[in-house]
PDB file of C-alpha atoms in Angstrom:
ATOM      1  CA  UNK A   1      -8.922   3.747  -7.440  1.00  0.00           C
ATOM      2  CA  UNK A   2      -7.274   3.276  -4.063  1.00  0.00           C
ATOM      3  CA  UNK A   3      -8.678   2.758  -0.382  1.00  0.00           C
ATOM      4  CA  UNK A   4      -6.898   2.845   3.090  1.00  0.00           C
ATOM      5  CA  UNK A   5      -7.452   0.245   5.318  1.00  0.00           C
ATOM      6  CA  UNK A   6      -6.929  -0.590   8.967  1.00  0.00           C
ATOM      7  CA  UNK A   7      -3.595  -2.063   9.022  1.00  0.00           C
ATOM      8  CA  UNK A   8      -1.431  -0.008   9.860  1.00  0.00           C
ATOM      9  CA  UNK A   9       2.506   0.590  10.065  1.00  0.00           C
ATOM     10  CA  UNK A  10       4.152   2.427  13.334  1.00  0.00           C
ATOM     11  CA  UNK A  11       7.310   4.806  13.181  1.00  0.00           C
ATOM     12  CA  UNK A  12       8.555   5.672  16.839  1.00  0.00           C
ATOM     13  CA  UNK A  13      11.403   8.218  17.404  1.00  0.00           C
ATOM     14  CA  UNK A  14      13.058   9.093  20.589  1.00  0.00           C
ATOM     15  CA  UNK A  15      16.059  10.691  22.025  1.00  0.00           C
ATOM     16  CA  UNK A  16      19.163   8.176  22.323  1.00  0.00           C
ATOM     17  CA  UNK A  17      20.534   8.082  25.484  1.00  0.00           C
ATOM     18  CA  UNK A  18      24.487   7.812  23.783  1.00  0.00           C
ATOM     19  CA  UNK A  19      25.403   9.633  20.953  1.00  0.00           C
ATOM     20  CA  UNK A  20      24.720   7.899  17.121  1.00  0.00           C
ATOM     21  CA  UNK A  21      21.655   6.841  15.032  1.00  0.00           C
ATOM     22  CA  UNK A  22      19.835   3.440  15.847  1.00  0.00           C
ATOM     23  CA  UNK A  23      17.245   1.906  13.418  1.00  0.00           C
ATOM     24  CA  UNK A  24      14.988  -1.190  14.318  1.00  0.00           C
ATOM     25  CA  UNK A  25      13.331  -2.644  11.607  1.00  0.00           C
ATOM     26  CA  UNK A  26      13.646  -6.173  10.351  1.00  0.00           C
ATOM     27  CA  UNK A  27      17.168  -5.463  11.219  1.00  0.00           C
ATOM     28  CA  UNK A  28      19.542  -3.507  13.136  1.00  0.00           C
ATOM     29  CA  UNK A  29      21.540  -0.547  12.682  1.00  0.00           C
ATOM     30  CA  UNK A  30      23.682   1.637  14.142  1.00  0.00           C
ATOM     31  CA  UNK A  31      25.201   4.495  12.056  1.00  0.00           C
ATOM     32  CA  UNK A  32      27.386   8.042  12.824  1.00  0.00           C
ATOM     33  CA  UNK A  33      26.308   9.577   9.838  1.00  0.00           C
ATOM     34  CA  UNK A  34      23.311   9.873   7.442  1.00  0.00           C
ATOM     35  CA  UNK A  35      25.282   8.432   4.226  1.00  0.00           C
ATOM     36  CA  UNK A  36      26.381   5.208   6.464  1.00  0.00           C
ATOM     37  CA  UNK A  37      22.635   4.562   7.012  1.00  0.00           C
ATOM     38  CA  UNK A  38      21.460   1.158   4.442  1.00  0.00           C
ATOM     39  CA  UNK A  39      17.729   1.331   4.722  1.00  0.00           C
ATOM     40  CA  UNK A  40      17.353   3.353   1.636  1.00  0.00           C
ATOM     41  CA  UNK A  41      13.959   5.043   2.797  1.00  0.00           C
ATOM     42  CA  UNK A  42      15.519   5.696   6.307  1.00  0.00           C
ATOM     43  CA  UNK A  43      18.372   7.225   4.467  1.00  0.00           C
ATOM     44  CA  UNK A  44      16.940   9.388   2.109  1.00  0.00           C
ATOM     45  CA  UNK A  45      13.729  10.763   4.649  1.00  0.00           C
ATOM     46  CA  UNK A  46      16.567  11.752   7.241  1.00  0.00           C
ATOM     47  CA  UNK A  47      18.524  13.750   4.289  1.00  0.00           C
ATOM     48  CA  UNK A  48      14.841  14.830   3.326  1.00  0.00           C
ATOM     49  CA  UNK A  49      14.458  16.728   6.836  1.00  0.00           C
ATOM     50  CA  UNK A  50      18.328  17.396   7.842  1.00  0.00           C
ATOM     51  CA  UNK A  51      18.182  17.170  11.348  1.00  0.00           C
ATOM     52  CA  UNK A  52      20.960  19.239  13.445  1.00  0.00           C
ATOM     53  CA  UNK A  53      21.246  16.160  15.635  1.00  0.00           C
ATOM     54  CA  UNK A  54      21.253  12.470  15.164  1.00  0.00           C
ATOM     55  CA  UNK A  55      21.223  11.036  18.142  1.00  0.00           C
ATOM     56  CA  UNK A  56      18.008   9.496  17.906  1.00  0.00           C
ATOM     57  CA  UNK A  57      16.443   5.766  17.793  1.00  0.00           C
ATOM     58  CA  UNK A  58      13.889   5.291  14.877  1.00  0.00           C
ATOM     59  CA  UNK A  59      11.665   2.143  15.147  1.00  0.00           C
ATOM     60  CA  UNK A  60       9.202   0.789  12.891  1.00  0.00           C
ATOM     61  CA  UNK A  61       6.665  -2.352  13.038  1.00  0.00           C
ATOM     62  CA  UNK A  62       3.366  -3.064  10.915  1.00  0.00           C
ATOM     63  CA  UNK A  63       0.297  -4.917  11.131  1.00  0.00           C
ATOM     64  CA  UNK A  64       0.926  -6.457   8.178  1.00  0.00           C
ATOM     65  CA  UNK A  65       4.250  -8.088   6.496  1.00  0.00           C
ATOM     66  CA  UNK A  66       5.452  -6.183   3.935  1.00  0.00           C
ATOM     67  CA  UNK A  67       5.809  -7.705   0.505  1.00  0.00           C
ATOM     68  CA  UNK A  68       1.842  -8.731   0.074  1.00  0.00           C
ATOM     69  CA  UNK A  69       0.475  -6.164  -1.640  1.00  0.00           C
ATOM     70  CA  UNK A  70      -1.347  -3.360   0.574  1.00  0.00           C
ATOM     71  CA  UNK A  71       1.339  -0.644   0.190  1.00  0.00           C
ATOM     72  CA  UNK A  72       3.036  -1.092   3.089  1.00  0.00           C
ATOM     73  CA  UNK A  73       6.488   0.587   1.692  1.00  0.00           C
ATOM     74  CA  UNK A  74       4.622   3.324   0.896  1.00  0.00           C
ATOM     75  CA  UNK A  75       2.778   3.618   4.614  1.00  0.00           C
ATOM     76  CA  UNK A  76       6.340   3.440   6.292  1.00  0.00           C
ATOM     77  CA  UNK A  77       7.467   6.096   4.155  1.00  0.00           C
ATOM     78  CA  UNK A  78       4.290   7.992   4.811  1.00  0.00           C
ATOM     79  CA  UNK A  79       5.079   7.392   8.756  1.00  0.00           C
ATOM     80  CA  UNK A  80       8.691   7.863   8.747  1.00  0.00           C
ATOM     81  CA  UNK A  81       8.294  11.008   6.988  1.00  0.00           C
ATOM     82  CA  UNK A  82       5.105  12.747  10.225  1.00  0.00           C
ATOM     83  CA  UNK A  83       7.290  10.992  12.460  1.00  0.00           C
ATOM     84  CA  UNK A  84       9.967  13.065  11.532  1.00  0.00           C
ATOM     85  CA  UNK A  85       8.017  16.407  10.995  1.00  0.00           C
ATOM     86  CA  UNK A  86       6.972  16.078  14.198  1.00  0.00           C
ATOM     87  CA  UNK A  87      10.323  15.302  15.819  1.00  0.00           C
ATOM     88  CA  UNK A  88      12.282  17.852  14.291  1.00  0.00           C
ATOM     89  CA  UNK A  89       9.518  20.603  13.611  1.00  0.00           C
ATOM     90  CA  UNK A  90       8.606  20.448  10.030  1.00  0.00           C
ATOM     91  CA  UNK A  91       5.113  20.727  10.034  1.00  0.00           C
ATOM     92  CA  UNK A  92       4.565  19.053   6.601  1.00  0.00           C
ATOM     93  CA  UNK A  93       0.185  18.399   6.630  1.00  0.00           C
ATOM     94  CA  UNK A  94      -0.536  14.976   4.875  1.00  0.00           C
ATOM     95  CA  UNK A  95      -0.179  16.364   1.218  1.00  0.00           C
ATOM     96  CA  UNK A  96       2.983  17.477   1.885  1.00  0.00           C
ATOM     97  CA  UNK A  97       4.102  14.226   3.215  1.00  0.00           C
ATOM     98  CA  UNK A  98       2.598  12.315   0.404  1.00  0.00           C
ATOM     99  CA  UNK A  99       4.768  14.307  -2.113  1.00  0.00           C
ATOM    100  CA  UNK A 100       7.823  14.079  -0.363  1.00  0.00           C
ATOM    101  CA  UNK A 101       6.858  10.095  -0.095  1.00  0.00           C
ATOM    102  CA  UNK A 102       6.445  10.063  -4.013  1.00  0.00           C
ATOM    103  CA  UNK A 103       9.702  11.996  -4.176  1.00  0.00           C
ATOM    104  CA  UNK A 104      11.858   9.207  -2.419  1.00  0.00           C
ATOM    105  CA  UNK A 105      10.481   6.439  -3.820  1.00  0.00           C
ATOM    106  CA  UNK A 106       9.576   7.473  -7.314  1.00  0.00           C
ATOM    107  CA  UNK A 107      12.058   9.728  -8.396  1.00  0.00           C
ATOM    108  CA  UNK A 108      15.329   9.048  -5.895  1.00  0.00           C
ATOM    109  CA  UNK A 109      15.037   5.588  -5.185  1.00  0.00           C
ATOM    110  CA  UNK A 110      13.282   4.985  -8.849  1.00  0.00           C
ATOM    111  CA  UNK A 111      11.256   2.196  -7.718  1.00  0.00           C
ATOM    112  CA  UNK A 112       8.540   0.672 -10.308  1.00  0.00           C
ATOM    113  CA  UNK A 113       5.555   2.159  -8.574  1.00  0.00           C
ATOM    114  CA  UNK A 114       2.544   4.377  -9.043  1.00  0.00           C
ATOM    115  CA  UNK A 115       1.550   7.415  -6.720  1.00  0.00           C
ATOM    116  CA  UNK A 116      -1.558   5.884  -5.094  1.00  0.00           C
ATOM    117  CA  UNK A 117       0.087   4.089  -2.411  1.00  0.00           C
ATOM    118  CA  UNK A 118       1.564   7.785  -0.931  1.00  0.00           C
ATOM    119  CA  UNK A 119      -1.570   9.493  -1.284  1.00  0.00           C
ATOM    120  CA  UNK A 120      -4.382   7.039  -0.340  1.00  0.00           C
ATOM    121  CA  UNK A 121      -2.196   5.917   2.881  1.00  0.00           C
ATOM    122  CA  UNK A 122      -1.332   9.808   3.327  1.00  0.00           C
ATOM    123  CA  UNK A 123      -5.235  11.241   2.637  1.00  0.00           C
ATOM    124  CA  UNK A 124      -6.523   8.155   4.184  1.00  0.00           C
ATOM    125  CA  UNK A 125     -10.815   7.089   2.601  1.00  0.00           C
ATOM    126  CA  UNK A 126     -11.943   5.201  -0.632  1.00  0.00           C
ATOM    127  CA  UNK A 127     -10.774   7.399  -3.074  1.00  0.00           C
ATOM    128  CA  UNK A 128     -10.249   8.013  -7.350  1.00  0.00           C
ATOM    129  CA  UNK A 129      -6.757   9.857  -7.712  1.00  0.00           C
ATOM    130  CA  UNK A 130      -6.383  11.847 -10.801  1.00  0.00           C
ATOM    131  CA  UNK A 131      -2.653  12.813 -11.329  1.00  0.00           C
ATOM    132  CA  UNK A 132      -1.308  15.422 -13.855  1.00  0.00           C
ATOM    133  CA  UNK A 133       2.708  15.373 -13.235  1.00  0.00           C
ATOM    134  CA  UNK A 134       3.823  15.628 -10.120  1.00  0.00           C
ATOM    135  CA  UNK A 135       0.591  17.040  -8.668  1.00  0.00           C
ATOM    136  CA  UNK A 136      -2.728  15.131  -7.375  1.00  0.00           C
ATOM    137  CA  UNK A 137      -5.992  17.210  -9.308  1.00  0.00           C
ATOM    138  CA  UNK A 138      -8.560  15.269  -8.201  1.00  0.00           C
ATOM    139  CA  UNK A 139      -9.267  12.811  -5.078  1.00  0.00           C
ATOM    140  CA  UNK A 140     -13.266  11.863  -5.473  1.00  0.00           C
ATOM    141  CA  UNK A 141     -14.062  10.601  -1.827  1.00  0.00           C
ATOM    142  CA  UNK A 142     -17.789  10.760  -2.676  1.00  0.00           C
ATOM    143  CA  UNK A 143     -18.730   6.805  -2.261  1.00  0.00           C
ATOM    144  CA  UNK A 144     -21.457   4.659   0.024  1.00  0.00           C
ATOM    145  CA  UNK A 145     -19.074   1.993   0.277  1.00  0.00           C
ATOM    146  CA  UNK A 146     -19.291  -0.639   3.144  1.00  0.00           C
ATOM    147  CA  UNK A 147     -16.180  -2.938   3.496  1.00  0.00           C
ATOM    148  CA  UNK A 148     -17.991  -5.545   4.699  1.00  0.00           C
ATOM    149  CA  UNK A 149     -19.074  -6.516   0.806  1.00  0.00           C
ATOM    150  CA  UNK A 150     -15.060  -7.322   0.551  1.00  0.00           C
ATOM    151  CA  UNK A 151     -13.308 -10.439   1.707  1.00  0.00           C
ATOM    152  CA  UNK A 152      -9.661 -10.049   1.977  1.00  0.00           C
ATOM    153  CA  UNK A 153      -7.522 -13.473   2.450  1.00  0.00           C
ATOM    154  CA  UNK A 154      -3.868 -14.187   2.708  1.00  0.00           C
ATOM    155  CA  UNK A 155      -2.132 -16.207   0.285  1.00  0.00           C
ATOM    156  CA  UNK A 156       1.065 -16.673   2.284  1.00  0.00           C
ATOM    157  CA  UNK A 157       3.538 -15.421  -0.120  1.00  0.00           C
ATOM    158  CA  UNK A 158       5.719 -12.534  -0.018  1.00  0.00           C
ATOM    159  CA  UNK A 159       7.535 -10.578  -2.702  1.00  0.00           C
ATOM    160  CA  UNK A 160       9.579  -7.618  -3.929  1.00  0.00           C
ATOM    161  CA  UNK A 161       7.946  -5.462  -5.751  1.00  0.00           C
ATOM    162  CA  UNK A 162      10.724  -4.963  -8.118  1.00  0.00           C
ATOM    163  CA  UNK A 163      10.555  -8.871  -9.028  1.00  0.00           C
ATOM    164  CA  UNK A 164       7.347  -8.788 -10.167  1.00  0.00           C
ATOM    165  CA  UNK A 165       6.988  -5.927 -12.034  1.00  0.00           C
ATOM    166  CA  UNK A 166       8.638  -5.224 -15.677  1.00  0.00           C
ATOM    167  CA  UNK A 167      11.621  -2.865 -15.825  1.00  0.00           C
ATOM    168  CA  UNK A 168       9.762  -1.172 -18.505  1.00  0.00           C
ATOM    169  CA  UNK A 169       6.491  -0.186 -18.878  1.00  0.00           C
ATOM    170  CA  UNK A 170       3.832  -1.837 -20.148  1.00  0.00           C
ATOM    171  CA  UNK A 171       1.632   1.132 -21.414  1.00  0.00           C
ATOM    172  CA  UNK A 172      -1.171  -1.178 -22.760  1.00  0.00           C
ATOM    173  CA  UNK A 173      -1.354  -2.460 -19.348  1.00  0.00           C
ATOM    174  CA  UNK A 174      -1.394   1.127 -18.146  1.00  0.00           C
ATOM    175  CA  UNK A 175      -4.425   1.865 -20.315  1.00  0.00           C
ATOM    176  CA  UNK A 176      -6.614  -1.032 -19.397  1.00  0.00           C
ATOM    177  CA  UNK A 177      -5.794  -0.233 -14.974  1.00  0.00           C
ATOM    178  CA  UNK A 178      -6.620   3.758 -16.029  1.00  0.00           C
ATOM    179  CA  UNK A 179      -9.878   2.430 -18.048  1.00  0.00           C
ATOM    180  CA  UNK A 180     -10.788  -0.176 -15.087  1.00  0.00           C
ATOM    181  CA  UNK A 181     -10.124   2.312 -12.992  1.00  0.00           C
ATOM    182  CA  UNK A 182     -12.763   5.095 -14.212  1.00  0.00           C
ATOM    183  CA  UNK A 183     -14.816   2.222 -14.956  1.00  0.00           C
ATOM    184  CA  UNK A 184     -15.142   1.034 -11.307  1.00  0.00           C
ATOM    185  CA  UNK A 185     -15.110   4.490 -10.100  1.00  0.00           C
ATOM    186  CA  UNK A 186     -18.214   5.060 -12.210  1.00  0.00           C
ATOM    187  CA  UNK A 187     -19.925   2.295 -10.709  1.00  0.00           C
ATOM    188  CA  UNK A 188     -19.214   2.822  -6.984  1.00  0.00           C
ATOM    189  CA  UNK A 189     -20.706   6.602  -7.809  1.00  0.00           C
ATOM    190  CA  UNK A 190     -23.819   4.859  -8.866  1.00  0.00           C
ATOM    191  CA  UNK A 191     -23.984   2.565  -5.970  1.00  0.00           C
ATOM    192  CA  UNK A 192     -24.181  -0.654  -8.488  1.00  0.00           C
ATOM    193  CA  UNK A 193     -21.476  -3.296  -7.340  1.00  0.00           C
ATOM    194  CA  UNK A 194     -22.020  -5.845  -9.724  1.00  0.00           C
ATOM    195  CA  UNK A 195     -20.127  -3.660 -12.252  1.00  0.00           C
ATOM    196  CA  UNK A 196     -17.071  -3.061  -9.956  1.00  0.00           C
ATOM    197  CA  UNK A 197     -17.005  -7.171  -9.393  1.00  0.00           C
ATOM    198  CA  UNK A 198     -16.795  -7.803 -13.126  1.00  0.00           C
ATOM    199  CA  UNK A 199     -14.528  -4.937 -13.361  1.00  0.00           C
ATOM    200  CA  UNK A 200     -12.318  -6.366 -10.879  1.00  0.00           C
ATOM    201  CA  UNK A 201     -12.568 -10.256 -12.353  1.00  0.00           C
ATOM    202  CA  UNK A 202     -12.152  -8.965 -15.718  1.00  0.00           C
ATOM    203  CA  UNK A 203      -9.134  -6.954 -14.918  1.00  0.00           C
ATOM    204  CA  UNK A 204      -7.373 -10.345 -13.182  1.00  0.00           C
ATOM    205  CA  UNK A 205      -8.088 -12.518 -15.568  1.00  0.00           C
ATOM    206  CA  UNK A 206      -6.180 -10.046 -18.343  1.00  0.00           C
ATOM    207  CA  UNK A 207      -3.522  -9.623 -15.844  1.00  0.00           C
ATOM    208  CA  UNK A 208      -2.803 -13.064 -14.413  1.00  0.00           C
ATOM    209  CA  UNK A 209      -1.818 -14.424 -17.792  1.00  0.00           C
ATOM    210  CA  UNK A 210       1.608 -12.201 -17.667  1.00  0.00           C
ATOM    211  CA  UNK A 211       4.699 -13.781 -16.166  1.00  0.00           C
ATOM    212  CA  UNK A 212       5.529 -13.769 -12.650  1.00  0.00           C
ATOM    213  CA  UNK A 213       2.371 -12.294 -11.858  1.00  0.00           C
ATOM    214  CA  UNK A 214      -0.083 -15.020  -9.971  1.00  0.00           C
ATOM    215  CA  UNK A 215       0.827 -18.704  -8.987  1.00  0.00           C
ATOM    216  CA  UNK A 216      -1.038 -22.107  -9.728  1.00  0.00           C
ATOM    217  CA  UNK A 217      -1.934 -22.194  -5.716  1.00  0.00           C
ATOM    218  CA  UNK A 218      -3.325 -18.411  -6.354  1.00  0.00           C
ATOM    219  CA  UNK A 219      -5.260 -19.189  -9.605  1.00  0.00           C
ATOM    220  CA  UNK A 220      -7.010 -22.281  -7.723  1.00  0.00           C
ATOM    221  CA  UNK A 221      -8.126 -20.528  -5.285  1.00  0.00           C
ATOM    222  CA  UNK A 222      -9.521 -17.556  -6.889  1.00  0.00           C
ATOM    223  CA  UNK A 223     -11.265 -19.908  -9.646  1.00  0.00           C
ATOM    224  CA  UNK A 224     -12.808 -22.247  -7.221  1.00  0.00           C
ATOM    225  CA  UNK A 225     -14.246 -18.796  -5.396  1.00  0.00           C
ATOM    226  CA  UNK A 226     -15.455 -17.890  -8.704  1.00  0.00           C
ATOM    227  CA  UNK A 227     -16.874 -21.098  -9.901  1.00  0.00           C
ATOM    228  CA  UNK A 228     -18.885 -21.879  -6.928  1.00  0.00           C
ATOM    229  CA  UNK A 229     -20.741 -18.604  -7.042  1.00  0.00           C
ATOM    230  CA  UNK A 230     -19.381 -17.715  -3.414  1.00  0.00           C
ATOM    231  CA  UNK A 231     -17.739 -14.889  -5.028  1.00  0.00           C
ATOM    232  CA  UNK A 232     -18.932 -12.555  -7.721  1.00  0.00           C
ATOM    233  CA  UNK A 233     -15.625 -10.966  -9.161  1.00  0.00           C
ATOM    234  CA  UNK A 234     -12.403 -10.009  -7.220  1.00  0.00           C
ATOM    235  CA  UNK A 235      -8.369  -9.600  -7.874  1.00  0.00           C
ATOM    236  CA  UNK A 236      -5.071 -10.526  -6.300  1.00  0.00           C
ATOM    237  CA  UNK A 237      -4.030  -6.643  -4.926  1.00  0.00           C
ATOM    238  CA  UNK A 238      -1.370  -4.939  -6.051  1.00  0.00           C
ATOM    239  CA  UNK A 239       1.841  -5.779  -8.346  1.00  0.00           C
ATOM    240  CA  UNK A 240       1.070  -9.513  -8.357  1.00  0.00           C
ATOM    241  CA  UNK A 241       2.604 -12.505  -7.325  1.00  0.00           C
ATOM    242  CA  UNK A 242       1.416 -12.966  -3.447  1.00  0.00           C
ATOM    243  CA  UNK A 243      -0.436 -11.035  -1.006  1.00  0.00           C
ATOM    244  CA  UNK A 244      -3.982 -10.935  -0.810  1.00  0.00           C
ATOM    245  CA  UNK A 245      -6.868 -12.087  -2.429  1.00  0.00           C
ATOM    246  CA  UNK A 246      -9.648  -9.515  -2.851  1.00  0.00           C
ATOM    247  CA  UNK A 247     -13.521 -10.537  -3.529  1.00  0.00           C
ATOM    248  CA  UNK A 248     -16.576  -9.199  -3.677  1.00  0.00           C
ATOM    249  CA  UNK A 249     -18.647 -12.030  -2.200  1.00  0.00           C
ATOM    250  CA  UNK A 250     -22.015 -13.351  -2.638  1.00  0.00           C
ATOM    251  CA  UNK A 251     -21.723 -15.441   0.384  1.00  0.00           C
ATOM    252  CA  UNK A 252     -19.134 -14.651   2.703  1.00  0.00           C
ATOM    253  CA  UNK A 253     -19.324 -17.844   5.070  1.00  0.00           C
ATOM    254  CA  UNK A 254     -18.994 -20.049   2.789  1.00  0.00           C
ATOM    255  CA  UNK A 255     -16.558 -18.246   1.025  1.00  0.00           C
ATOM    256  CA  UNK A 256     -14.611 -17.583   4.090  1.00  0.00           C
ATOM    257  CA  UNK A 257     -14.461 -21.601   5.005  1.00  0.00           C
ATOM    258  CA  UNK A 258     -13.996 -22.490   1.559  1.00  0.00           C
ATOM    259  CA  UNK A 259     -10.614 -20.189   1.583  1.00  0.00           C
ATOM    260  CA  UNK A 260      -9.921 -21.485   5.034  1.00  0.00           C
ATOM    261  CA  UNK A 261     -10.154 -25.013   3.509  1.00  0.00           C
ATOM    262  CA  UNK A 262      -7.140 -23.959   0.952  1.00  0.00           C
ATOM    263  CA  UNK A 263      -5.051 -22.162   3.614  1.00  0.00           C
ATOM    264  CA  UNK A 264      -6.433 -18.563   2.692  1.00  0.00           C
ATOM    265  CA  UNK A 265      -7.147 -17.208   6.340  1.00  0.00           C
ATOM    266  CA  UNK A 266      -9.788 -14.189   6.079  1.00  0.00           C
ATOM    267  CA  UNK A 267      -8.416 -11.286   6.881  1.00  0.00           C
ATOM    268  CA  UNK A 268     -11.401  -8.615   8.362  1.00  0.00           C
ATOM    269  CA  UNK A 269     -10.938  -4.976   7.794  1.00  0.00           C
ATOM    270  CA  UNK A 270     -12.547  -1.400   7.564  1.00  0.00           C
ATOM    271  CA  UNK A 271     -11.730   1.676   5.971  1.00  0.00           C
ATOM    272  CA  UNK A 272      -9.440   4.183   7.396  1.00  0.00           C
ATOM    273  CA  UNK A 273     -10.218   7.619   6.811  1.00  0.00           C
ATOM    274  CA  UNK A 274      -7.741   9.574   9.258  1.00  0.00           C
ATOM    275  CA  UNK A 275      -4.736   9.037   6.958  1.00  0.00           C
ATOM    276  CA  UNK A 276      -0.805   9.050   8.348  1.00  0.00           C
ATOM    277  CA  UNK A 277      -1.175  10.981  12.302  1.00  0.00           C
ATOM    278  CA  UNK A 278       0.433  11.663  14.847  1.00  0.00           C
ATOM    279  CA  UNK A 279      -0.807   9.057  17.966  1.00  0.00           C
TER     280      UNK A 279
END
């Protein structure tokens, strides 16, 4: 189960004026040559489309900092990749650019990550992916779902994917998110949310115990939520260790100060269904 919200990240390319690549980011490059280029997504998207001509300037910024938790790797990569299409005449639809995402990150860069994060940000809704290999077979979009029965807050704290998550995997782990997973999908068919809140708390609570994967500040938080019935079941999103808080409330004011009490701003959002576009 995956959803695509609206926070977004930006890719602009244009036409240098001198000759040579220049990439803004959260740093500053200036490269000659493809193989010279140290963002490793950068790199590997501009061998992914070859261009005949590099003198371009590729900027990025997001609504959201990356590290926390919503994907955000995974929408630059998305972005970078229909910025590029576009620029040098690709044409790759969404699908297309969600494999190629999956491609770079998965299997060249071998980062410890699912597929959801390319194809929900890619496809864009509230959807249930079913992958067999390399290929998507199934994307149910066929949910009621209003976002407004979330509450999304900020813990503050950053991290790597990579330092949260095992080198190995964890296939018992695997399991129980696939089994959550068709169990919450199951529920939001039906229309019943109190399932897909205990799915949610139940999940956390299994995966909070494993190292590296919550914080004291993070547990307090989401167990005073819990305790004082302003929230009904919820999870920290994504790999763990930072990011956001996600509830299904019961009372969102008082949930909302109570967080704001703890230094949890409330961060308000809707569902995106357009996917990665052109603007």
């Amino acid at each position: 189960m995956a959803a695509a919200i609206d926070k977004y990240v930006y890719v602009s390319i244009h036409k240098n004026f001198q000759s040579g690549l220049i990439l803004k980011y959260s740093e500053i490059e200036r490269c000659k040559t493809v193989d010279e280029v140290k963002h490793p997504i950068i790199r590997e998207a501009l061998k992914m489309v070859d261009p005949d001509n590099l003198d371009i300037e590729i900027t990025s910024f997001a609504d959201i900092p990356a590290g926390t938790g919503l994907g955000s790797s995974s929408a630059f990569t998305n972005a970078l990749l229909m910025a590029l299409s576009e620029r040098f005449g690709r044409d790759w639809d969404q699908q297309e650019i969600a494999k190629r995402a999956c491609e770079i990150e998965v299997n060249i860069l071998k980062g410890p990550i699912g597929k959801q994060d390319q194809w929900v940000s890619a496809l864009g809704g509230v959807r249930a992916l079913v992958f067999m290999g390399e290929e998507v077979l199934t994307a149910h979009t066929d949910y009621d779902l209003n976002p407004e029965v979330f509450s999304l807050f900020y813990t503050g704290v950053t991290r790597r994917t990579s330092d949260v998550l095992p080198s190995t995997l964890n296939f018992e782990a695997l399991d129980r998110s696939k089994a959550t997973g068709l169990e919450i999908h199951d529920a939001l068919r039906s229309g019943d949310l109190k399932p897909v809140a205990a799915a949610m708390h139940a999940h956390w609570m299994k995966k909070r115990l494993q190292p590296n994967l919550s914080t004291p500040r993070i547990d307090h938080a989401y167990d005073i939520a819990m305790a004082s019935g302003e929230a009904i079941g919820g999870k920290l999103v994504g790999a763990g260790g930072g990011g956001f808080l996600l509830f299904i409330h019961a009372d969102k004011p008082k949930l909302v100060a109570t967080m704001a009490e703890l230094g949890l701003p409330h961060i308000p959002f809707r569902f995106d269904h357009e996917g990665v576009v052109i603007l």
